[in-house]
Short mmCIF file of C-alpha atoms and ligand atoms in Angstrom, two decimals:
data_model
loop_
_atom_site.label_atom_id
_atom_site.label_comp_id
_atom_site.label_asym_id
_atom_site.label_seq_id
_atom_site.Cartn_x
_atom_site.Cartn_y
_atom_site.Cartn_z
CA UNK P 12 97.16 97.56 78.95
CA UNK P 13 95.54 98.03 82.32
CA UNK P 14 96.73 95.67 84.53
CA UNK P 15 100.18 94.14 84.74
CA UNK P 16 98.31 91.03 85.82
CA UNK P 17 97.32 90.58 81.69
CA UNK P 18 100.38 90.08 80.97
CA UNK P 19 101.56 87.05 81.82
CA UNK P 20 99.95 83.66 81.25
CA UNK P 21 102.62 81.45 82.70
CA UNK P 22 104.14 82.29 86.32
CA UNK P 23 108.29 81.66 85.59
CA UNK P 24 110.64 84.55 85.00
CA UNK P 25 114.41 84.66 83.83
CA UNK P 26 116.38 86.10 86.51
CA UNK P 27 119.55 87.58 85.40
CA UNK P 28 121.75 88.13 88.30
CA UNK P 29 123.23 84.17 88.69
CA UNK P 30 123.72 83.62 84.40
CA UNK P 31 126.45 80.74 83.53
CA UNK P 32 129.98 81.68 83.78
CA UNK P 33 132.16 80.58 80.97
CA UNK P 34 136.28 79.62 81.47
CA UNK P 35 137.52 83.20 81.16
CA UNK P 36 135.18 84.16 84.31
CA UNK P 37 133.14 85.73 81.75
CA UNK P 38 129.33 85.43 80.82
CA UNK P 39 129.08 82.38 79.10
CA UNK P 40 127.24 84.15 76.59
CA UNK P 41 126.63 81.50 73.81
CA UNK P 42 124.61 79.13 76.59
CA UNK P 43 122.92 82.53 77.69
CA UNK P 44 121.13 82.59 74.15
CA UNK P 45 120.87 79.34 73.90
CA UNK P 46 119.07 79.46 77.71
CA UNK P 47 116.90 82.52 75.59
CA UNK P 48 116.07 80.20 72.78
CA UNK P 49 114.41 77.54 75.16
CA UNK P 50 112.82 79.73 77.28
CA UNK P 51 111.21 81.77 74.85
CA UNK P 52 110.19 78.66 72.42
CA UNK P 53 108.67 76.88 75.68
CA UNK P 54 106.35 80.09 75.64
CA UNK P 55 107.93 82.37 78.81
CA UNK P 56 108.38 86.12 78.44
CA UNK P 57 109.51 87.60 81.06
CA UNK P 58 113.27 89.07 81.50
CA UNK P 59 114.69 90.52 84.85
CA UNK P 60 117.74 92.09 85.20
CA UNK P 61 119.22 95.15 86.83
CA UNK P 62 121.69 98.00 86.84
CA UNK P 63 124.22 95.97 89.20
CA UNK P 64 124.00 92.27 88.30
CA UNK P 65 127.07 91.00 87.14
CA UNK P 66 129.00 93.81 88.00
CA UNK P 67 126.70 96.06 85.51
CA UNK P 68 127.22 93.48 82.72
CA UNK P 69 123.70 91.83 82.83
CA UNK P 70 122.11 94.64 80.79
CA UNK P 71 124.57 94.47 77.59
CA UNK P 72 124.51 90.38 77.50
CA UNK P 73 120.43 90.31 77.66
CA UNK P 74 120.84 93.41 75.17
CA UNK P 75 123.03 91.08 72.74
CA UNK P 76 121.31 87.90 73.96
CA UNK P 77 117.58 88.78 73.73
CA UNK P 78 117.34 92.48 72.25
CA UNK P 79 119.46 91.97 69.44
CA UNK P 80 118.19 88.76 68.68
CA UNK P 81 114.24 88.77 68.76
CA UNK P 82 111.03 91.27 68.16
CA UNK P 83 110.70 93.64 70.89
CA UNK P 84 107.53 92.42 71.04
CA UNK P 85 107.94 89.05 71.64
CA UNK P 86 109.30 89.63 75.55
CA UNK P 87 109.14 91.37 78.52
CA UNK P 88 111.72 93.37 79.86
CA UNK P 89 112.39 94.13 83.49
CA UNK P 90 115.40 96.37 85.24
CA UNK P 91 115.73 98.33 88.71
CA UNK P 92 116.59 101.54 89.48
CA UNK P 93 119.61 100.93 91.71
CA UNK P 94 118.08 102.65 94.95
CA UNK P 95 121.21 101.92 97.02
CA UNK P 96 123.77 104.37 94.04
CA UNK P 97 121.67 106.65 93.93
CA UNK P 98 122.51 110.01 95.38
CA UNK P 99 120.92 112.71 94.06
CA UNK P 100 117.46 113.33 92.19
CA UNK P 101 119.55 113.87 88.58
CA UNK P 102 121.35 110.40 89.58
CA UNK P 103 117.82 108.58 88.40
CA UNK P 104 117.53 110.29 84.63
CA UNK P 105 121.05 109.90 84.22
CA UNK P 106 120.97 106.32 84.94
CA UNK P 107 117.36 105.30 83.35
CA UNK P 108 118.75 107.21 79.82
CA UNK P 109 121.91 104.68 80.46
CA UNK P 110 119.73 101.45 80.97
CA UNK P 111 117.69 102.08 77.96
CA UNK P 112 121.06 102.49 75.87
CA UNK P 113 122.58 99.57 77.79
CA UNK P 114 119.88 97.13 76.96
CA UNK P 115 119.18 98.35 73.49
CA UNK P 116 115.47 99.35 73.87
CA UNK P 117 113.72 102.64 73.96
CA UNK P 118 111.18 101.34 77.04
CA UNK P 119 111.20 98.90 80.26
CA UNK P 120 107.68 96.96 80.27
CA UNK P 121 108.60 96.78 83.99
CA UNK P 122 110.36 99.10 86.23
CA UNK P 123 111.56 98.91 89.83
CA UNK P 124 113.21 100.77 92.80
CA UNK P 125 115.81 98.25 93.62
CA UNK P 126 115.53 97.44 97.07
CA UNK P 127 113.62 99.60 99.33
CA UNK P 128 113.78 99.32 102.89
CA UNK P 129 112.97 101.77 105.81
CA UNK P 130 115.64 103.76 104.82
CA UNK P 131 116.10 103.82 101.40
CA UNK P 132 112.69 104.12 101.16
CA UNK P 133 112.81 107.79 102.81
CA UNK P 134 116.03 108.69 100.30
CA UNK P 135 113.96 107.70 97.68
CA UNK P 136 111.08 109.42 98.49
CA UNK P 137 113.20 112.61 99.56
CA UNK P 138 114.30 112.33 95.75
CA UNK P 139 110.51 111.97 94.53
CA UNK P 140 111.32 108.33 92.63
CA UNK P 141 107.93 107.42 92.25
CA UNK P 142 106.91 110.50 90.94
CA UNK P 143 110.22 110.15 88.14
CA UNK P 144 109.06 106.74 87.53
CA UNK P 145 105.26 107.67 86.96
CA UNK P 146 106.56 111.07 84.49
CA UNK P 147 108.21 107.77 82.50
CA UNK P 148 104.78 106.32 82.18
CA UNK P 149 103.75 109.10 81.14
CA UNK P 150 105.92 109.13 78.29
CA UNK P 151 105.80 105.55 77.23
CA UNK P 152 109.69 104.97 78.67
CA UNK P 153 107.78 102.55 81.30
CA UNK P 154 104.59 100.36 81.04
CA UNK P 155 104.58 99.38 84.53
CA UNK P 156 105.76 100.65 88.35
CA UNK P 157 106.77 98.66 91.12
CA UNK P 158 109.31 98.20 93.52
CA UNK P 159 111.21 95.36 95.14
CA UNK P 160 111.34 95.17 98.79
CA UNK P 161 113.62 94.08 101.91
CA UNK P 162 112.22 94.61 105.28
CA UNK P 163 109.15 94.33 107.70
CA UNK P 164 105.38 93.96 106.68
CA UNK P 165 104.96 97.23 108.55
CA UNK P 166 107.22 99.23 106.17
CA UNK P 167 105.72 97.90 103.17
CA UNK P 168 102.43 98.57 104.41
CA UNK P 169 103.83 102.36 105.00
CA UNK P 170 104.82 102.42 101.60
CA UNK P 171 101.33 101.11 99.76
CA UNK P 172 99.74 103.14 101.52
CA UNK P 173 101.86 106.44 100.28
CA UNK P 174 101.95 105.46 97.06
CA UNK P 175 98.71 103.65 96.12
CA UNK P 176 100.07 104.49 92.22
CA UNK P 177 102.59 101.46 92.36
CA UNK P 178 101.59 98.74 89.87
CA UNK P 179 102.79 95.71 91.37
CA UNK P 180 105.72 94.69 93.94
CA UNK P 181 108.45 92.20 94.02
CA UNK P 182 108.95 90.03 97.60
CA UNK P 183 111.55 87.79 99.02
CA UNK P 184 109.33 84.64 99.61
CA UNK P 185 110.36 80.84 100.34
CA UNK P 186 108.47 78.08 101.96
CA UNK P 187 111.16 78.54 105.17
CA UNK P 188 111.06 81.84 105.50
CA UNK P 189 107.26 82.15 105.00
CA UNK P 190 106.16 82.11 109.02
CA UNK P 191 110.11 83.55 110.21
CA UNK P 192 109.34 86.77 112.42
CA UNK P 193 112.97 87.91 111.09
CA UNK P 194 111.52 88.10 107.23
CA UNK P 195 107.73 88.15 107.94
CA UNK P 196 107.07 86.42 104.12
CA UNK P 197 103.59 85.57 104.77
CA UNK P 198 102.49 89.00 106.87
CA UNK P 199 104.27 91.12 103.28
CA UNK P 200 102.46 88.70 100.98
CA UNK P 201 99.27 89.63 102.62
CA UNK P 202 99.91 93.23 102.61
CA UNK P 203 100.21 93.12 99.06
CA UNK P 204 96.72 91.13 99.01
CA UNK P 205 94.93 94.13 100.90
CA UNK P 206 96.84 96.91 98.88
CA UNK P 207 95.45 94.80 95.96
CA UNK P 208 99.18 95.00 94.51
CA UNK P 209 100.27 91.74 92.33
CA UNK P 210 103.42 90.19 93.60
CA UNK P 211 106.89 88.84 91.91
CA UNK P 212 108.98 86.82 94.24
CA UNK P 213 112.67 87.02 94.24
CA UNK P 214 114.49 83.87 95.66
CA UNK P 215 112.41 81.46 95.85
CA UNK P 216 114.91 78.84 96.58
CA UNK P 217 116.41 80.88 99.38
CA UNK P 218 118.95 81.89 97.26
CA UNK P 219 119.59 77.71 96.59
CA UNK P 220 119.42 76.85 99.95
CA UNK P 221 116.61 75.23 99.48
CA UNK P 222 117.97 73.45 96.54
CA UNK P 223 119.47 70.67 98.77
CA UNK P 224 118.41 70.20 102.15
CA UNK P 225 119.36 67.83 104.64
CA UNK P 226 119.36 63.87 103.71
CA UNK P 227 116.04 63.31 105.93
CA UNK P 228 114.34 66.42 104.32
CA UNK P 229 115.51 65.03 100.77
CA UNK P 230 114.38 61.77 100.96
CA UNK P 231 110.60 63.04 102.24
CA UNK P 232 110.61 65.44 99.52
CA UNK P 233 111.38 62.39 96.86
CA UNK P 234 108.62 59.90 98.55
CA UNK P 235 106.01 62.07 98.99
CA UNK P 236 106.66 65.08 95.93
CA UNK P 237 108.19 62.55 93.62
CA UNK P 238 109.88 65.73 92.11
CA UNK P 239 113.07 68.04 93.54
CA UNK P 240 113.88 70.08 96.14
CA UNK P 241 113.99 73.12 93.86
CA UNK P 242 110.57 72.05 92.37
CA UNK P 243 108.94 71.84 95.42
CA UNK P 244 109.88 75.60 96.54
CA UNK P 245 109.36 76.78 92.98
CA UNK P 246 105.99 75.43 93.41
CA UNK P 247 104.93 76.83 96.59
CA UNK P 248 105.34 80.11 95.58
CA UNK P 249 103.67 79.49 92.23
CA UNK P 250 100.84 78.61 94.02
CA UNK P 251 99.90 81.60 96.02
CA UNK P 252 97.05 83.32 93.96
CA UNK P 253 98.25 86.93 94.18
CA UNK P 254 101.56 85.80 92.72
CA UNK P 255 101.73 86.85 88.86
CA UNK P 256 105.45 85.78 88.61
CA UNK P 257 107.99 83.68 90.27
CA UNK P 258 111.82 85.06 89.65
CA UNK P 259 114.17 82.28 89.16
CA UNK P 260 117.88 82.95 88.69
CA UNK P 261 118.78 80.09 86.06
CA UNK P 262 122.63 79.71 86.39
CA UNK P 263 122.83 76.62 83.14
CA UNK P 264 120.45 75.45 80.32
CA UNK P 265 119.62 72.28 82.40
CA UNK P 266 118.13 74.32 85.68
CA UNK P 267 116.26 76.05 82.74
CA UNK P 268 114.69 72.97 81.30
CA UNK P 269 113.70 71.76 84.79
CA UNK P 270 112.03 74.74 85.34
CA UNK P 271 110.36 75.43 82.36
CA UNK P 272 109.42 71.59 82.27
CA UNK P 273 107.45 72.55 86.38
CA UNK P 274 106.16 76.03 84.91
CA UNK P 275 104.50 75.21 81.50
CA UNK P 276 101.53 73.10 82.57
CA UNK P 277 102.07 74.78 86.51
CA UNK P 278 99.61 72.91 89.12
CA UNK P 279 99.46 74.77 92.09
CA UNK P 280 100.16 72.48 95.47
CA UNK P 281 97.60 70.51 97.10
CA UNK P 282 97.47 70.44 101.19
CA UNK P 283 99.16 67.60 100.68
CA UNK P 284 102.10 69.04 100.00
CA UNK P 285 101.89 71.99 101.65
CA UNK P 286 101.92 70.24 104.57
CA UNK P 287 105.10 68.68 103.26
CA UNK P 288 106.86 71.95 103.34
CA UNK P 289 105.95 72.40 106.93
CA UNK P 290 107.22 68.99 107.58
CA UNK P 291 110.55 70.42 106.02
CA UNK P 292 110.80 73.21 107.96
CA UNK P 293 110.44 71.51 111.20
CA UNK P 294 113.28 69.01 110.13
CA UNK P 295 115.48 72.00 109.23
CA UNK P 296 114.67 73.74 112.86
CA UNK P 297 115.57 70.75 114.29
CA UNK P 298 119.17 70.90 113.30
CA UNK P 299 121.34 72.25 116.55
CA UNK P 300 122.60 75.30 115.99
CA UNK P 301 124.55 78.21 118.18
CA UNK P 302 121.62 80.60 119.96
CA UNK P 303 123.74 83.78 118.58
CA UNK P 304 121.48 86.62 118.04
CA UNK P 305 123.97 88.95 117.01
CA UNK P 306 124.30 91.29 119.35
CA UNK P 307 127.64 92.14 118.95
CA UNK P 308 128.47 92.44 122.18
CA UNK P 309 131.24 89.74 122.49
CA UNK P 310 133.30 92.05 119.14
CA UNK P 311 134.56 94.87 120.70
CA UNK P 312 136.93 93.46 123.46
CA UNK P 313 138.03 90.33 121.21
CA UNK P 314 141.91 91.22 121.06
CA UNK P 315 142.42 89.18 117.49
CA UNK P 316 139.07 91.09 115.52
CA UNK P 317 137.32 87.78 115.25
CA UNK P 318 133.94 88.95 113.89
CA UNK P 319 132.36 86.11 116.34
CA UNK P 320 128.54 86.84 114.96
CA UNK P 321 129.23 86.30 111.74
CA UNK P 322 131.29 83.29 111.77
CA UNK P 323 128.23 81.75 114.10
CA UNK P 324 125.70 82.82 111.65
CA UNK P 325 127.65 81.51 108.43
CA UNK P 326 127.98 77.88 110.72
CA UNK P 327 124.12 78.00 111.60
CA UNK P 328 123.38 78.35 107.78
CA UNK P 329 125.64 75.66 106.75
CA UNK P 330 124.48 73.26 109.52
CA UNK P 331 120.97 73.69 108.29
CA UNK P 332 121.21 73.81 104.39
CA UNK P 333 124.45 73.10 103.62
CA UNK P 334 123.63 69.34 103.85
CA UNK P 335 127.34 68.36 105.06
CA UNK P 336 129.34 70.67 103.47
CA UNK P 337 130.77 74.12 104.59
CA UNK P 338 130.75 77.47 102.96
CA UNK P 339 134.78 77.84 102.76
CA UNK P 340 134.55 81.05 100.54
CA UNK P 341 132.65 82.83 102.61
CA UNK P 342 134.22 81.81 105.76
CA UNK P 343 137.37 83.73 104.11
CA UNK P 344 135.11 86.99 103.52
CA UNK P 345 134.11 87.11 106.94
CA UNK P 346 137.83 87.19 108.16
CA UNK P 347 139.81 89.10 105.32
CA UNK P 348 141.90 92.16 105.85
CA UNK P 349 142.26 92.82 109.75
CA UNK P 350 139.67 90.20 110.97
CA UNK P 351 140.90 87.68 112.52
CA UNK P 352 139.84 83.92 111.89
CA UNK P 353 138.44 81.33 114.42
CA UNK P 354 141.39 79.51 115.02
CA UNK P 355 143.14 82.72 115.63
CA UNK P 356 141.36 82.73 119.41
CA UNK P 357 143.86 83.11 122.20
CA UNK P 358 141.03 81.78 124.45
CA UNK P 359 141.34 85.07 126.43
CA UNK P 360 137.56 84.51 127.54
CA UNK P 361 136.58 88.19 127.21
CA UNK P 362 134.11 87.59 124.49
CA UNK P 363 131.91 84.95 127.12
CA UNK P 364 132.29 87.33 130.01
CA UNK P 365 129.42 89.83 128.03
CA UNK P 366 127.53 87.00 126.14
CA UNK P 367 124.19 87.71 127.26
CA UNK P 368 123.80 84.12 125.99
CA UNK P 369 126.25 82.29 127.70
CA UNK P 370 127.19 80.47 124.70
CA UNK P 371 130.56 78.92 125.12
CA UNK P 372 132.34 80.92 121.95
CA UNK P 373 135.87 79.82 122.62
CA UNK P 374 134.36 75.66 122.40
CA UNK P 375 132.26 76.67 119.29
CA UNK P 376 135.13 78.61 117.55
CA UNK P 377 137.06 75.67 117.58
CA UNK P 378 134.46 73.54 115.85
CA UNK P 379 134.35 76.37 113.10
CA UNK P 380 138.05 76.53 112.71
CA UNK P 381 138.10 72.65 111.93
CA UNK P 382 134.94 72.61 109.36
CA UNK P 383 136.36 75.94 107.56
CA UNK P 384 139.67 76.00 107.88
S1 SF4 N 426 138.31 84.14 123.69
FE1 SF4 N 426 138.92 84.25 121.55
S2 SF4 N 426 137.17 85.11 120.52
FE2 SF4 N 426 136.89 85.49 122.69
S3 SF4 N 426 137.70 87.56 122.98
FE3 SF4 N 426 139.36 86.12 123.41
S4 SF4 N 426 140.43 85.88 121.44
FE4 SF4 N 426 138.46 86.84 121.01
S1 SF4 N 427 127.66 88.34 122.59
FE1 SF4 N 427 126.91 86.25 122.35
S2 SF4 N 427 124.90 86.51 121.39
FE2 SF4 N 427 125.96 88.47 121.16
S3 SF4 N 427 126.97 88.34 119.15
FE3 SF4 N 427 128.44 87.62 120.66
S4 SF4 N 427 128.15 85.40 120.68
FE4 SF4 N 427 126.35 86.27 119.71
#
């Protein structure tokens, strides 16, 4: 087959990095093939996993779950070569040889570098990756190149245009983070336009962020959508023409029905709603938050090792999607081992002395210590 483009008819794809945990903290692996059997009868094909979801255990389940269980034929099969392990050129044989076994199959229909950016784009390139992944082409281990992608429009565009040979490319797109000068969504979708390069989108949801915005946002969404939150952000990426597959990372068997129930018959968004996802976005930006940019410059003379940034991006986040509630877990992350937590502030002062900012830490530390702690 020529084009990558053939392949697909419908635009929804079964990410494989968020499947269901059962009771034993285990992959629930009888509502995995059950979420299989659904997808696959509603008519969807397309499988994504990857050397280091779930802890390396995504390849074996979709092995047992999909492999095992239906005509190679009958499915696509996507996995990544883990860009960010890898340390020397034999690394990438090594670990394509232990996919294939992994995942029971003797080829990938789709192939990736796992998440290039500026610099593990050069370590890649240093090891010649594109030119291992094109020798598998050759040899029928690979039907289909590409690479998935986390930084500026500029870096992708350095990369198209070094390696013309890639097949397609797979983007971090959301309504919210389309116009963002910190992700540049729209500016790498059109890249991929004028490189002529089909793209997958990864998150669509904003990693579920999306999934249930603030009250105001909701109740627009339900008057003037008359579907979901996750719909609507599913949808706008569905829409873009030069998208060939939207990624979704189905967690239970009722996410998957929704989804496959949006995908089958898929109408792309009118202006209508497009201009509803604006809307959205302006009622998320309008949410107060703390003008950190993360400079960093408040860490190094905080006596207790309170990672400052990082707590005030984690309470940004939460104050715009978290739609009341407060991240807890990750709040602990942020402040485990040496770090020291919010309410751990001796109110010293160093911290605003250098805040280029002039935000008021020790005030907003104590607002964090009460939601999170
Ligand atoms: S005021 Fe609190 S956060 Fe700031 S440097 Fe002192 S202890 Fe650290
Ligand atoms: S110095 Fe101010 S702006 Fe910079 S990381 Fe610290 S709080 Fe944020």
């Amino acid at each position: 087959m020529a084009n990558v483009r053939d392949l697909f008819s419908k635009k929804l794809g079964f990410g494989l990095m968020r499947m269901p945990i059962g009771a034993d903290n285990k992959v629930d692996e009888k509502q995995v093939c059950d979420m299989v059997d659904h997808f696959l009868s509603e008519g969807f094909v397309y499988f994504d996993t990857a050397y280091v979801y779930h802890s390396g255990e995504s390849e074996r389940v979709i092995k047992r779950c999909l492999v095992d269980r239906y005509d190679r034929s009958k499915f696509y099969l996507a996995t990544k070569l883990p860009s960010f392990i890898i340390e020397k050129e034999e690394d990438m044989d090594r670990i394509f040889n232990e996919q294939l076994s992994k995942c029971g199959v003797d080829y990938f229909d789709l192939y990736l570098v796992h998440a290039l950016n500026a610099k593990e784009y050069e370590k890649m390139n240093g090891f010649k990756a594109f030119e291992y992944v094109s020798e598998l082409k050759k040899a029928g281990k690979v039907k289909f190149m590409g690479f998935s992608f986390h930084d500026k429009a500029e870096v992708l565009e350095k990369i198209l245009t070094e390696h013309p040979e890639v097949d397609f490319i797979q983007l971090q797109i959301n309504y919210y983070d389309w116009e963002k000068p910190d992700v540049e969504a729209r500016l790498c979708y059109e890249t991929a336009v004028k490189h002529g390069k089909p793209v997958i989108v990864m998150e669509p949801i904003k990693g579920g962020s999306l999934a249930n915005p603030l009250e105001e946002a909701n109740k627009l969404i339900k008057e003037e959508f008359g579907n979901t939150p996750s719909a609507l952000a599913l949808s706008f990426v569905a829409s873009l023409d030069n998208v060939m597959m939207v990624l979704s990372g189905m967690s239970s068997i009722e996410q998957m029905k929704e989804n496959t129930a949006l995908m089958k018959d898929f109408k792309p968004l009118g202006e209508k709603e497009i201009a509803l996802t604006k809307k959205i976005v302006e009622i998320i930006d309008s949410v107060p938050t703390i003008p950190c940019t993360s400079c960093k410059y408040c860490i190094d003379g905080c006596p207790m090792k309170i990672r400052i940034n990082a707590f005030f991006s984690l309470y940004n986040k939460d104050l715009k999607f978290g739609n009341g509630k407060f991240d807890k877990a990750g709040y602990e992350r942020i402040a485990k081992d040496e770090f020291g937590k919010a309410g751990q502030c001796v109110g010293c002062g160093a911290c605003e002395n250098v805040c280029p900012q002039h935000i008021t830490i020790r005030d907003n530390l104590k607002k964090i210590a009460e939601c999170y702690e």
